[in-house]
mmCIF file of C-alpha atoms in Angstrom:
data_model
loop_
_atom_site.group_PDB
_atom_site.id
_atom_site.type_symbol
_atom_site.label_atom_id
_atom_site.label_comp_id
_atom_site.label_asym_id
_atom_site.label_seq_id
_atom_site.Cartn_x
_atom_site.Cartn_y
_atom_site.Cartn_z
ATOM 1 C CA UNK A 1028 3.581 18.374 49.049
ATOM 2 C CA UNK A 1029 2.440 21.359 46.964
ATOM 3 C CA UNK A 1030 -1.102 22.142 47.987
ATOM 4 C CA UNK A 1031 -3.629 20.534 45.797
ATOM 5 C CA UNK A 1032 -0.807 18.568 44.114
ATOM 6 C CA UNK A 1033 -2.008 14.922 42.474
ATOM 7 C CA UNK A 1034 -0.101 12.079 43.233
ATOM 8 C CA UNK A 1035 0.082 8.666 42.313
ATOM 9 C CA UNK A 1036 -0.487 5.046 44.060
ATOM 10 C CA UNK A 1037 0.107 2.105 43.194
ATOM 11 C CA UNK A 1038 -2.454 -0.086 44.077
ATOM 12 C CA UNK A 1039 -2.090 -3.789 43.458
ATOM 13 C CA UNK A 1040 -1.131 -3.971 39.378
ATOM 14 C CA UNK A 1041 -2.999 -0.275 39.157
ATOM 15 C CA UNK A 1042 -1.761 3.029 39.010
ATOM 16 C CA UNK A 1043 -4.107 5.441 40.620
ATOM 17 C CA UNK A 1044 -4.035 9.037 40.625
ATOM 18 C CA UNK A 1045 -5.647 11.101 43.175
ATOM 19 C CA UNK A 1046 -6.222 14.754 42.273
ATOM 20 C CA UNK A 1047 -6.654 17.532 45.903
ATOM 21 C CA UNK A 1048 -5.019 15.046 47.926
ATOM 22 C CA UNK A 1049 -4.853 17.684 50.960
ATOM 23 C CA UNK A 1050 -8.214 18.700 50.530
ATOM 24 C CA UNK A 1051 -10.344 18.528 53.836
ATOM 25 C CA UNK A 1052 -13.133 15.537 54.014
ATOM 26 C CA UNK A 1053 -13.836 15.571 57.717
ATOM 27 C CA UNK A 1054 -13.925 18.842 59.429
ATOM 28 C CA UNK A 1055 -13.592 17.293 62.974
ATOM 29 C CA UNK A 1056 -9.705 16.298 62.951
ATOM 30 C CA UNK A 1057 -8.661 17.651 59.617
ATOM 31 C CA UNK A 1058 -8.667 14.337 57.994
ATOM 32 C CA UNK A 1059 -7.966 14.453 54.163
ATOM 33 C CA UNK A 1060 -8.859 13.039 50.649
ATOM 34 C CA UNK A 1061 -5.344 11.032 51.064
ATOM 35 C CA UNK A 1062 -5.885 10.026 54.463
ATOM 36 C CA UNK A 1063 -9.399 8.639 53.506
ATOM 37 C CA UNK A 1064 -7.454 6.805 50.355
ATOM 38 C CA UNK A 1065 -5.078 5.242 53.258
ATOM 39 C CA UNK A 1066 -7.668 4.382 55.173
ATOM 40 C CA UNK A 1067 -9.275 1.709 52.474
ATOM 41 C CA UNK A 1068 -5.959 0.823 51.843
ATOM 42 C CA UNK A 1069 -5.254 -0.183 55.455
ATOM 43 C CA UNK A 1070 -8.522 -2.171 54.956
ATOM 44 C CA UNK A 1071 -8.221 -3.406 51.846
ATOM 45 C CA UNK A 1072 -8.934 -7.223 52.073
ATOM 46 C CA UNK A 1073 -11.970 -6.129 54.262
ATOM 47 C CA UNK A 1074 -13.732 -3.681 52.173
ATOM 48 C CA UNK A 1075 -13.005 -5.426 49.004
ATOM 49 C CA UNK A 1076 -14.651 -8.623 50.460
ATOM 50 C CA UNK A 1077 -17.803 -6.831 51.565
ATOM 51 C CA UNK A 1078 -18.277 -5.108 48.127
ATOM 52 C CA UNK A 1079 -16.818 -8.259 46.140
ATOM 53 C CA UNK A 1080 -19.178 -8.354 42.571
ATOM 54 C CA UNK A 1081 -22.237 -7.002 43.935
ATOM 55 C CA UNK A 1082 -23.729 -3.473 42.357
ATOM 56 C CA UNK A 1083 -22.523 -0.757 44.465
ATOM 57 C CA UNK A 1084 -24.296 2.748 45.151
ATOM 58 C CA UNK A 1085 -21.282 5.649 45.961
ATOM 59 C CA UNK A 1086 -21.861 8.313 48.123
ATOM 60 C CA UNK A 1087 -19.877 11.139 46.709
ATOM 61 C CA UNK A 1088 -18.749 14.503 48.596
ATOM 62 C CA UNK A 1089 -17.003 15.754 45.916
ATOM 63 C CA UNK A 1090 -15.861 19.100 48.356
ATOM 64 C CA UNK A 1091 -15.778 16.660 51.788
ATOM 65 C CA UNK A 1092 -18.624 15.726 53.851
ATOM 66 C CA UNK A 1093 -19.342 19.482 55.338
ATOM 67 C CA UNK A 1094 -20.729 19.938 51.726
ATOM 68 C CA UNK A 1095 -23.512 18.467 49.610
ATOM 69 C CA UNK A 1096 -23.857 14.796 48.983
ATOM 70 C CA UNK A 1097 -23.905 13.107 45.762
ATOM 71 C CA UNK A 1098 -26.088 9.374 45.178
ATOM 72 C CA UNK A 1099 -24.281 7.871 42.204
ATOM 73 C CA UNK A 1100 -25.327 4.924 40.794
ATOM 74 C CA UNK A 1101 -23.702 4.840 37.271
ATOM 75 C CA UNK A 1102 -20.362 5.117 36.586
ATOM 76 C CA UNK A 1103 -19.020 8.189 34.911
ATOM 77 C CA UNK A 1104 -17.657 8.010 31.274
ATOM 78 C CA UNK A 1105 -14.069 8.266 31.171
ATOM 79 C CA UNK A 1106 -13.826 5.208 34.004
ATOM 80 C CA UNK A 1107 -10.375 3.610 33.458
ATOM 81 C CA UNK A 1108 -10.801 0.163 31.271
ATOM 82 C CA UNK A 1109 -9.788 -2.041 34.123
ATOM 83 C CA UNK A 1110 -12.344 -0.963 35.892
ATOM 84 C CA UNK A 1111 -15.269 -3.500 36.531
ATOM 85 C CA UNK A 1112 -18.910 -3.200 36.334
ATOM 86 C CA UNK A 1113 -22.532 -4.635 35.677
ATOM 87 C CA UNK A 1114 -25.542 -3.955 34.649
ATOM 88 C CA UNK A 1115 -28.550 -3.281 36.593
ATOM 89 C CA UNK A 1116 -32.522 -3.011 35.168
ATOM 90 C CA UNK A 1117 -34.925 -0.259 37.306
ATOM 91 C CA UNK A 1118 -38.431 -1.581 35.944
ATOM 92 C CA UNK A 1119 -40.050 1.294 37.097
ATOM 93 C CA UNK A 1120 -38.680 3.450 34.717
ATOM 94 C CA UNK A 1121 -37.315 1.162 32.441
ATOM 95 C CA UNK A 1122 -34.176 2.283 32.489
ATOM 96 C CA UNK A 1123 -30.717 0.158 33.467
ATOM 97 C CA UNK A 1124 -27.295 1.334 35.364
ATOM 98 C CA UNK A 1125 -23.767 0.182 34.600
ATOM 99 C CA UNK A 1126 -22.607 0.482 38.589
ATOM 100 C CA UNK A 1127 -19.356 -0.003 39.624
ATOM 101 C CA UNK A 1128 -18.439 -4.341 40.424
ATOM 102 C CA UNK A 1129 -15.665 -4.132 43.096
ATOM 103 C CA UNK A 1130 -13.373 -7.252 42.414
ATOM 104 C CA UNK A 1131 -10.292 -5.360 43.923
ATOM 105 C CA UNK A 1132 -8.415 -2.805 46.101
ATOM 106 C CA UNK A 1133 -7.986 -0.168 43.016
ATOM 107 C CA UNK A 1134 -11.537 -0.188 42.431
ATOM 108 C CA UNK A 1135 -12.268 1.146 45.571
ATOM 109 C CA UNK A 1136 -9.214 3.727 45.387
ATOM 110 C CA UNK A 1137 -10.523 4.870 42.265
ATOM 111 C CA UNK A 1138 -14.096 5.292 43.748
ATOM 112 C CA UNK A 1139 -12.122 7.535 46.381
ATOM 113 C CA UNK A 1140 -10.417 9.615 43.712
ATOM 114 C CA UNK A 1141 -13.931 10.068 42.514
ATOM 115 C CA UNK A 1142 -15.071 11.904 45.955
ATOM 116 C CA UNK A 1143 -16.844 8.338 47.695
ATOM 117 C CA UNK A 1144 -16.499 8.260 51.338
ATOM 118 C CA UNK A 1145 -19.530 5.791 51.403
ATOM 119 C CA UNK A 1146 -19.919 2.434 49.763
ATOM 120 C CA UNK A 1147 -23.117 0.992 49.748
ATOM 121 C CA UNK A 1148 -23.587 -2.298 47.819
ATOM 122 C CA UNK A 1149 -26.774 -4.646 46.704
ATOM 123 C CA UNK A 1150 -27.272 -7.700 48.459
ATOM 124 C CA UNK A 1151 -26.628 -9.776 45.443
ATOM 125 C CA UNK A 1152 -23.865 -10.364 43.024
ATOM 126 C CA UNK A 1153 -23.768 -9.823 39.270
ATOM 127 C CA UNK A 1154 -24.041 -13.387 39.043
ATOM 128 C CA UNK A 1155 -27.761 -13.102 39.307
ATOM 129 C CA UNK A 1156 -28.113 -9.532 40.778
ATOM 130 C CA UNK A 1157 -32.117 -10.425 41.239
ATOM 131 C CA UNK A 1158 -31.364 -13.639 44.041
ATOM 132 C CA UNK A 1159 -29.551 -11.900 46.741
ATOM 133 C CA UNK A 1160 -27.406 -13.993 48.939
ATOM 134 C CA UNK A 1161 -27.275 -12.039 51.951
ATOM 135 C CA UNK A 1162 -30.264 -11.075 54.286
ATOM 136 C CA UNK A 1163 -29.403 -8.122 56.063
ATOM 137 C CA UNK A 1164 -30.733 -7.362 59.840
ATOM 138 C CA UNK A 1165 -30.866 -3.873 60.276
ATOM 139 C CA UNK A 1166 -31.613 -3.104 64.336
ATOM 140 C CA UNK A 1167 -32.523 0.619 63.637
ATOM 141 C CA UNK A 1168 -33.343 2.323 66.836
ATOM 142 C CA UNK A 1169 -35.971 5.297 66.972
ATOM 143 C CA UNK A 1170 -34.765 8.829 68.786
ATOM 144 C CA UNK A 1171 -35.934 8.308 71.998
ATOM 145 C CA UNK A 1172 -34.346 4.347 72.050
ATOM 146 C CA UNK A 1173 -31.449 4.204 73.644
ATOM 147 C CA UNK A 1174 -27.983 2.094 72.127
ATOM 148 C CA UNK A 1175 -28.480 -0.550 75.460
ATOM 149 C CA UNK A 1176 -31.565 -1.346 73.785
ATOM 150 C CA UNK A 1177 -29.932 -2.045 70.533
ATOM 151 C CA UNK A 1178 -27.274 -4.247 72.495
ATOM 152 C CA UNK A 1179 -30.421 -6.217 74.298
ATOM 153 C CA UNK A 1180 -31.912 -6.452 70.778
ATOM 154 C CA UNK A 1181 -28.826 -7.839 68.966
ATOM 155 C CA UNK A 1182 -28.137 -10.914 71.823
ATOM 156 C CA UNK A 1183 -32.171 -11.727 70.867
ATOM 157 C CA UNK A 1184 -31.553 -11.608 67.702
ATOM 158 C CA UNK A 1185 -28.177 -13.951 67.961
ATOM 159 C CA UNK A 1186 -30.473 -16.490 70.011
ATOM 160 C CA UNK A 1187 -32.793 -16.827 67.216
ATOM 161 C CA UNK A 1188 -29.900 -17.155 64.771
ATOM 162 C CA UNK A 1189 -28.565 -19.637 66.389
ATOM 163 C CA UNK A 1190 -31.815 -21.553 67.504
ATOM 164 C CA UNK A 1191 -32.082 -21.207 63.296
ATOM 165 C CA UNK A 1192 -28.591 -22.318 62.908
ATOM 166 C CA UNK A 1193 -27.142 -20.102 61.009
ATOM 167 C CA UNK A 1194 -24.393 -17.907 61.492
ATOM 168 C CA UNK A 1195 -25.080 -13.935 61.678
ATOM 169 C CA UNK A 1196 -22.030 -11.792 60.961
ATOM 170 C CA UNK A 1197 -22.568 -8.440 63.207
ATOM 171 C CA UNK A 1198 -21.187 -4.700 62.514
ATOM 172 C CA UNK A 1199 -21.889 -1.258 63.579
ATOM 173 C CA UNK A 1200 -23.899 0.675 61.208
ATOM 174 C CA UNK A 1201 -21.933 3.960 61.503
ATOM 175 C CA UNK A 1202 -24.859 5.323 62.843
ATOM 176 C CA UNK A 1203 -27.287 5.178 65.733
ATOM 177 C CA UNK A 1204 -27.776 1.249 64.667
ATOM 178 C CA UNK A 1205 -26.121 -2.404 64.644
ATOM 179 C CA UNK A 1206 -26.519 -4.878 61.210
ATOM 180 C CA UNK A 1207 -26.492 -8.713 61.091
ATOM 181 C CA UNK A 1208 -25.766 -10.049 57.965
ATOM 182 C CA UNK A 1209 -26.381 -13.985 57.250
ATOM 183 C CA UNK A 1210 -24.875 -15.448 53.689
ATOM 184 C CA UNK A 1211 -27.897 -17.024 51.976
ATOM 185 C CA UNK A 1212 -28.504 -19.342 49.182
ATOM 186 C CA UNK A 1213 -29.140 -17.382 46.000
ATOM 187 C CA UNK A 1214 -32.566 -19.452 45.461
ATOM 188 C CA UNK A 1215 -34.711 -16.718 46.032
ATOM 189 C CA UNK A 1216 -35.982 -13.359 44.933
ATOM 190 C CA UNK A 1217 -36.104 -9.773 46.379
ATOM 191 C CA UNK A 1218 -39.344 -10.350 47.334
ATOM 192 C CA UNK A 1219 -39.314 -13.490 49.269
ATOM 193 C CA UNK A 1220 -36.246 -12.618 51.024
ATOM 194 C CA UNK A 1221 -37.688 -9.611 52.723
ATOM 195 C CA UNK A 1222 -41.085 -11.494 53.888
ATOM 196 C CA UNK A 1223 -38.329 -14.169 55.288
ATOM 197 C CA UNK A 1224 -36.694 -10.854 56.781
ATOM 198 C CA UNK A 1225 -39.976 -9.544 58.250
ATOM 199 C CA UNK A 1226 -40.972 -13.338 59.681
ATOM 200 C CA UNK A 1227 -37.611 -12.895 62.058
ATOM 201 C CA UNK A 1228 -38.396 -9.604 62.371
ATOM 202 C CA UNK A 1229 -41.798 -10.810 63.920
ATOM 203 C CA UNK A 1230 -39.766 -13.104 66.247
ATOM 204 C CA UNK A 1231 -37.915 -10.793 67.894
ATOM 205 C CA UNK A 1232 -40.831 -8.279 68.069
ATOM 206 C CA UNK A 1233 -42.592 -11.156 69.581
ATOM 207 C CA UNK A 1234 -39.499 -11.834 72.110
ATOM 208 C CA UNK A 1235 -39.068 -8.184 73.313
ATOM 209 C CA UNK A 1236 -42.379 -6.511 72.602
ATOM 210 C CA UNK A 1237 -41.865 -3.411 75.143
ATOM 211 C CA UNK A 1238 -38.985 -2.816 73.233
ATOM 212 C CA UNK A 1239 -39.558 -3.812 69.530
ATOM 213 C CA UNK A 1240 -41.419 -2.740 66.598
ATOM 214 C CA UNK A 1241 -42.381 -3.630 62.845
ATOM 215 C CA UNK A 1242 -44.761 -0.827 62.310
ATOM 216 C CA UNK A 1243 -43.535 0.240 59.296
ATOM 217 C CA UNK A 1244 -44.925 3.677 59.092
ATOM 218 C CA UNK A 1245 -42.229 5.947 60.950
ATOM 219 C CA UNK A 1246 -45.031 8.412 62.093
ATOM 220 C CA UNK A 1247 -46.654 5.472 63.488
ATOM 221 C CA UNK A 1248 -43.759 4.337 65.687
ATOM 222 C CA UNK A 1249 -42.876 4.475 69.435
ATOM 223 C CA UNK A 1250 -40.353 6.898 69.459
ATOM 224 C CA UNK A 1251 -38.882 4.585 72.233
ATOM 225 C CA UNK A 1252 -38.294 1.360 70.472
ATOM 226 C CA UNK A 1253 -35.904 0.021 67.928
ATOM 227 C CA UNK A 1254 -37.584 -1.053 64.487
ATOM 228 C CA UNK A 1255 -36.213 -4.295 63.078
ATOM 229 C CA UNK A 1256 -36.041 -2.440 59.459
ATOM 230 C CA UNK A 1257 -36.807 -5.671 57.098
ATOM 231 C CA UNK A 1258 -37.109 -3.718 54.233
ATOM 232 C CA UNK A 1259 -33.676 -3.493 53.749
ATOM 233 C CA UNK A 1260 -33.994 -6.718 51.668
ATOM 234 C CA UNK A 1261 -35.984 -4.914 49.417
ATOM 235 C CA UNK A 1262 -34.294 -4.724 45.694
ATOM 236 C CA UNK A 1263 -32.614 -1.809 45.195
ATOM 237 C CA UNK A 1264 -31.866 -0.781 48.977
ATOM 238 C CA UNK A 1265 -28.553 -0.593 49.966
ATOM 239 C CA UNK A 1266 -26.687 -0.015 53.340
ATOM 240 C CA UNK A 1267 -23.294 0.902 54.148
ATOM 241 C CA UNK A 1268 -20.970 -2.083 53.722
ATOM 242 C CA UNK A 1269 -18.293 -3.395 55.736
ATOM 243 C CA UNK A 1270 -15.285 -1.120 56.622
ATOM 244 C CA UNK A 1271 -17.255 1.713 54.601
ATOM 245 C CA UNK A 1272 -16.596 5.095 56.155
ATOM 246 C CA UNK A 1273 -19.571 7.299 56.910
ATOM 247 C CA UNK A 1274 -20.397 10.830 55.483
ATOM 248 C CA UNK A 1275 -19.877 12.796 59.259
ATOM 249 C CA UNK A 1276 -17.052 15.206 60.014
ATOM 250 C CA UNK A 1277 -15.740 12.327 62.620
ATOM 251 C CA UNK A 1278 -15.451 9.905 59.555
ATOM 252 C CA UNK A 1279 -17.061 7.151 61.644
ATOM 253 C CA UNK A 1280 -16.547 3.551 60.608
ATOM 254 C CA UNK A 1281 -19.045 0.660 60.019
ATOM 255 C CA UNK A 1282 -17.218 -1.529 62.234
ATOM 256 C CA UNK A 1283 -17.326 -5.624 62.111
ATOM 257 C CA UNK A 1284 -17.392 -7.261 65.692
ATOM 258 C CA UNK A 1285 -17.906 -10.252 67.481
ATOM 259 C CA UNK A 1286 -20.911 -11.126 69.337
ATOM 260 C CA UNK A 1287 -18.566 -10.493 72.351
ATOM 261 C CA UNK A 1288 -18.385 -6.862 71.754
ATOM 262 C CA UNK A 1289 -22.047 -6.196 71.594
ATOM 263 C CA UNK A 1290 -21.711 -5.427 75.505
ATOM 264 C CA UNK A 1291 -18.988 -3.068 75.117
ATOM 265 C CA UNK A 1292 -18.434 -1.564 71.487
ATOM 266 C CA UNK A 1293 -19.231 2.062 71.486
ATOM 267 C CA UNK A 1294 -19.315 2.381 67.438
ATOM 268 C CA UNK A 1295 -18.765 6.428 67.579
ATOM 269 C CA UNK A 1296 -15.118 5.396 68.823
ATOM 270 C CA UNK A 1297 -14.365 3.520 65.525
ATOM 271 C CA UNK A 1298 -13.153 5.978 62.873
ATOM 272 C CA UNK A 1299 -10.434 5.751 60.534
ATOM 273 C CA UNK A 1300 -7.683 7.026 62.918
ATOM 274 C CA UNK A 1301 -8.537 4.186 64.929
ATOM 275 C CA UNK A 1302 -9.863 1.367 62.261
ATOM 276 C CA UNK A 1303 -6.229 0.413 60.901
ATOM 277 C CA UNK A 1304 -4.998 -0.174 63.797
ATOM 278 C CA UNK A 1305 -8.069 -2.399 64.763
ATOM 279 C CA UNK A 1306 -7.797 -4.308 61.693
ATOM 280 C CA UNK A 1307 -4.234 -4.945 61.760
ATOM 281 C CA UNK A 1308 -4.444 -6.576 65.027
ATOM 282 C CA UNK A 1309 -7.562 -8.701 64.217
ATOM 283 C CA UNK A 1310 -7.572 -8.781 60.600
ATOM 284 C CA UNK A 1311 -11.398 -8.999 58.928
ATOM 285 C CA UNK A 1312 -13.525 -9.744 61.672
ATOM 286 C CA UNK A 1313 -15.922 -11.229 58.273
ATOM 287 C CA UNK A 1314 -13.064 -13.193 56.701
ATOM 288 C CA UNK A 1315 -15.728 -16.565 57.391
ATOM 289 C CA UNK A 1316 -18.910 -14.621 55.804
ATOM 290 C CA UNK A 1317 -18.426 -16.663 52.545
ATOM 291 C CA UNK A 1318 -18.377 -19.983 54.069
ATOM 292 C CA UNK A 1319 -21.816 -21.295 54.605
ATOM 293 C CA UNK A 1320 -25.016 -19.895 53.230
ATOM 294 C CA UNK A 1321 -28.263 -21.040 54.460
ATOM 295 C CA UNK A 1322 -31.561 -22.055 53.894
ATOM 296 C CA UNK A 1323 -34.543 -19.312 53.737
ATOM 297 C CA UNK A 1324 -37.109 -21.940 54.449
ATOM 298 C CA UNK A 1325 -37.570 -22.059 57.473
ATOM 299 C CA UNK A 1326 -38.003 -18.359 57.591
ATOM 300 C CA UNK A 1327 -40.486 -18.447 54.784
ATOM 301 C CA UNK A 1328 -42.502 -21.111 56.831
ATOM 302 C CA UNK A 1329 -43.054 -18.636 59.671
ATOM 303 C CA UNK A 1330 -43.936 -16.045 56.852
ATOM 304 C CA UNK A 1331 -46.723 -18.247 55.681
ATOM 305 C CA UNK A 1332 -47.737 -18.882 59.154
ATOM 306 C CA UNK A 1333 -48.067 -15.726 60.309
ATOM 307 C CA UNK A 1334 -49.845 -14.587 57.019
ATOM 308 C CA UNK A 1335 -47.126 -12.124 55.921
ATOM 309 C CA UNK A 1336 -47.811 -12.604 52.087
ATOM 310 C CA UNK A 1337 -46.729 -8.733 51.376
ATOM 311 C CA UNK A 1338 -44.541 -6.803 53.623
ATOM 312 C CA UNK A 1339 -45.640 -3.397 53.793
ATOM 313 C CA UNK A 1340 -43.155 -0.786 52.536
ATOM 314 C CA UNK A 1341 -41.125 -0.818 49.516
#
């Protein structure tokens, strides 16, 4: 291949063309633009599930993740027609965003062309993009808090799901971190669905209190404890999805995994030289995500209880 040469994909009923395909995104084993394209196709019933009709946020490195990072929320002109997207309003300025709706595989591999490694999408769909239908349980652990803390923390946090009864659906963050998402019913707003977020949040601080914390102020925080990071719910905040790669020169993974794995899973180890192999042996560890959603009331009940009528934050 011709250095810098474009070439072409074809990606479900899509033609895609990537432009630099040999150009360098991950410094740490010489991974390109194409093999970052390969990677999301090796995942591609995965990642499109996780971003399926829901606003997404891109995290562009237009010259690889050594170099600056770019927050994108609208899409550029000059998008290709098929390409899908919807409308979100920011109040605050009172201005609106046409962000890219992911309903499949060549949406993504056009994202990729555009310079994403990172995907991060709303918690709600373009449906009704202001009633999420996923609460998100971000175990966020401070500098000095160690990753068998996070483990303890996530098998507390799987005992209250399932005294609950509801399913959670972990992954690796990528990062430092683990996430629990739990499908919801789209019944409620932004707001209410992070005071449900910061009533569990309570429960496991109240479980594990030597190694817990909701203080929301970072500043403020034991440097040794893992905050339960509620606001995550909040509208507008987004995480990185499913099978989205991370912006480090490793080109570290966030990883779906069973509640089995929280023992052993070291998340640095997941990258996208080792991901496709992963996923073709197991397939989409979140293929079930869409099958139940649950009931915030219960949640909402220990909100009122414990007087949590604004989160702090936002």
């Amino acid at each position: 291949m011709a250095k810098d040469s474009a070439v072409e994909l074809e990606v479900g009923d899509r033609t895609v063309r990537i432009s630099n395909p040999d150009r360098v995104y991950f410094p740490a084993r010489g991974e390109t633009k194409l093999d970052l394209v390969r990677y999301y196709l090796s995942v591609g019933e995965g990642i499109v599930r996780a971003l399926r009709e829901r606003p997404c946020m891109l995290h562009r490195f237009p010259s690889g993740v050594a170099g600056d990072k770019v927050h994108q929320k609208r899409v550029p002109n000059g998008a290709p027609p098929w390409l899908e997207t919807v409308r979100v309003h920011f109040p605050r300025y009172n201005r609106h965003a046409d962000e890219l709706c992911v309903t499949e595989l060549a949406h993504v591999v056009w994202a990729v062309q555009m310079s994403t490694v990172e995907f991060h999408p709303w918690n709600s769909r373009r449906a009704d993009t202001e009633r999420p239908d996923e609460w998100r349980i971000d175990l966020d652990p401070m500098p000095e808090c160690g990753f068998a803390v996070v483990r303890r923390v996530a098998h507390v946090v799987h005992e209250i799901l399932d005294e609950l009864g509801m399913t959670g659906w972990p992954k690796t963050s990528g990062g430092n971190g683990l996430h629990v998402y739990v499908r919801i019913e789209p019944r409620w707003e932004f707001a209410d669905v992070r005071r449900a977020a910061l009533a569990f949040a309570h429960e496991v601080e109240r479980r594990l209190p030597d190694e817990v914390t909701t203080t929301w102020w970072r500043k403020d925080r034991d440097p040794k404890k893992l905050f339960v990071d509620y606001n995550q719910n909040a509208r507008d905040h987004t995480i990185a999805s499913a099978y989205s790669v991370r912006g480090v020169p490793e080109a570290i993974v966030s990883t779906p995994i069973t509640w089995a794995e929280v023992d052993d899973v070291e998340p640095r180890e997941s990258t996208i030289a080792t991901m496709p192999a992963r996923f073709a042996e197991l397939g989409d560890l979140h293929r079930g995500i869409d099958d139940t959603a649950y009931s915030l009331e219960t949640l909402l009940e220990w909100a009122d209880r414990d007087g949590l009528s604004e989160p702090p934050g936002e």
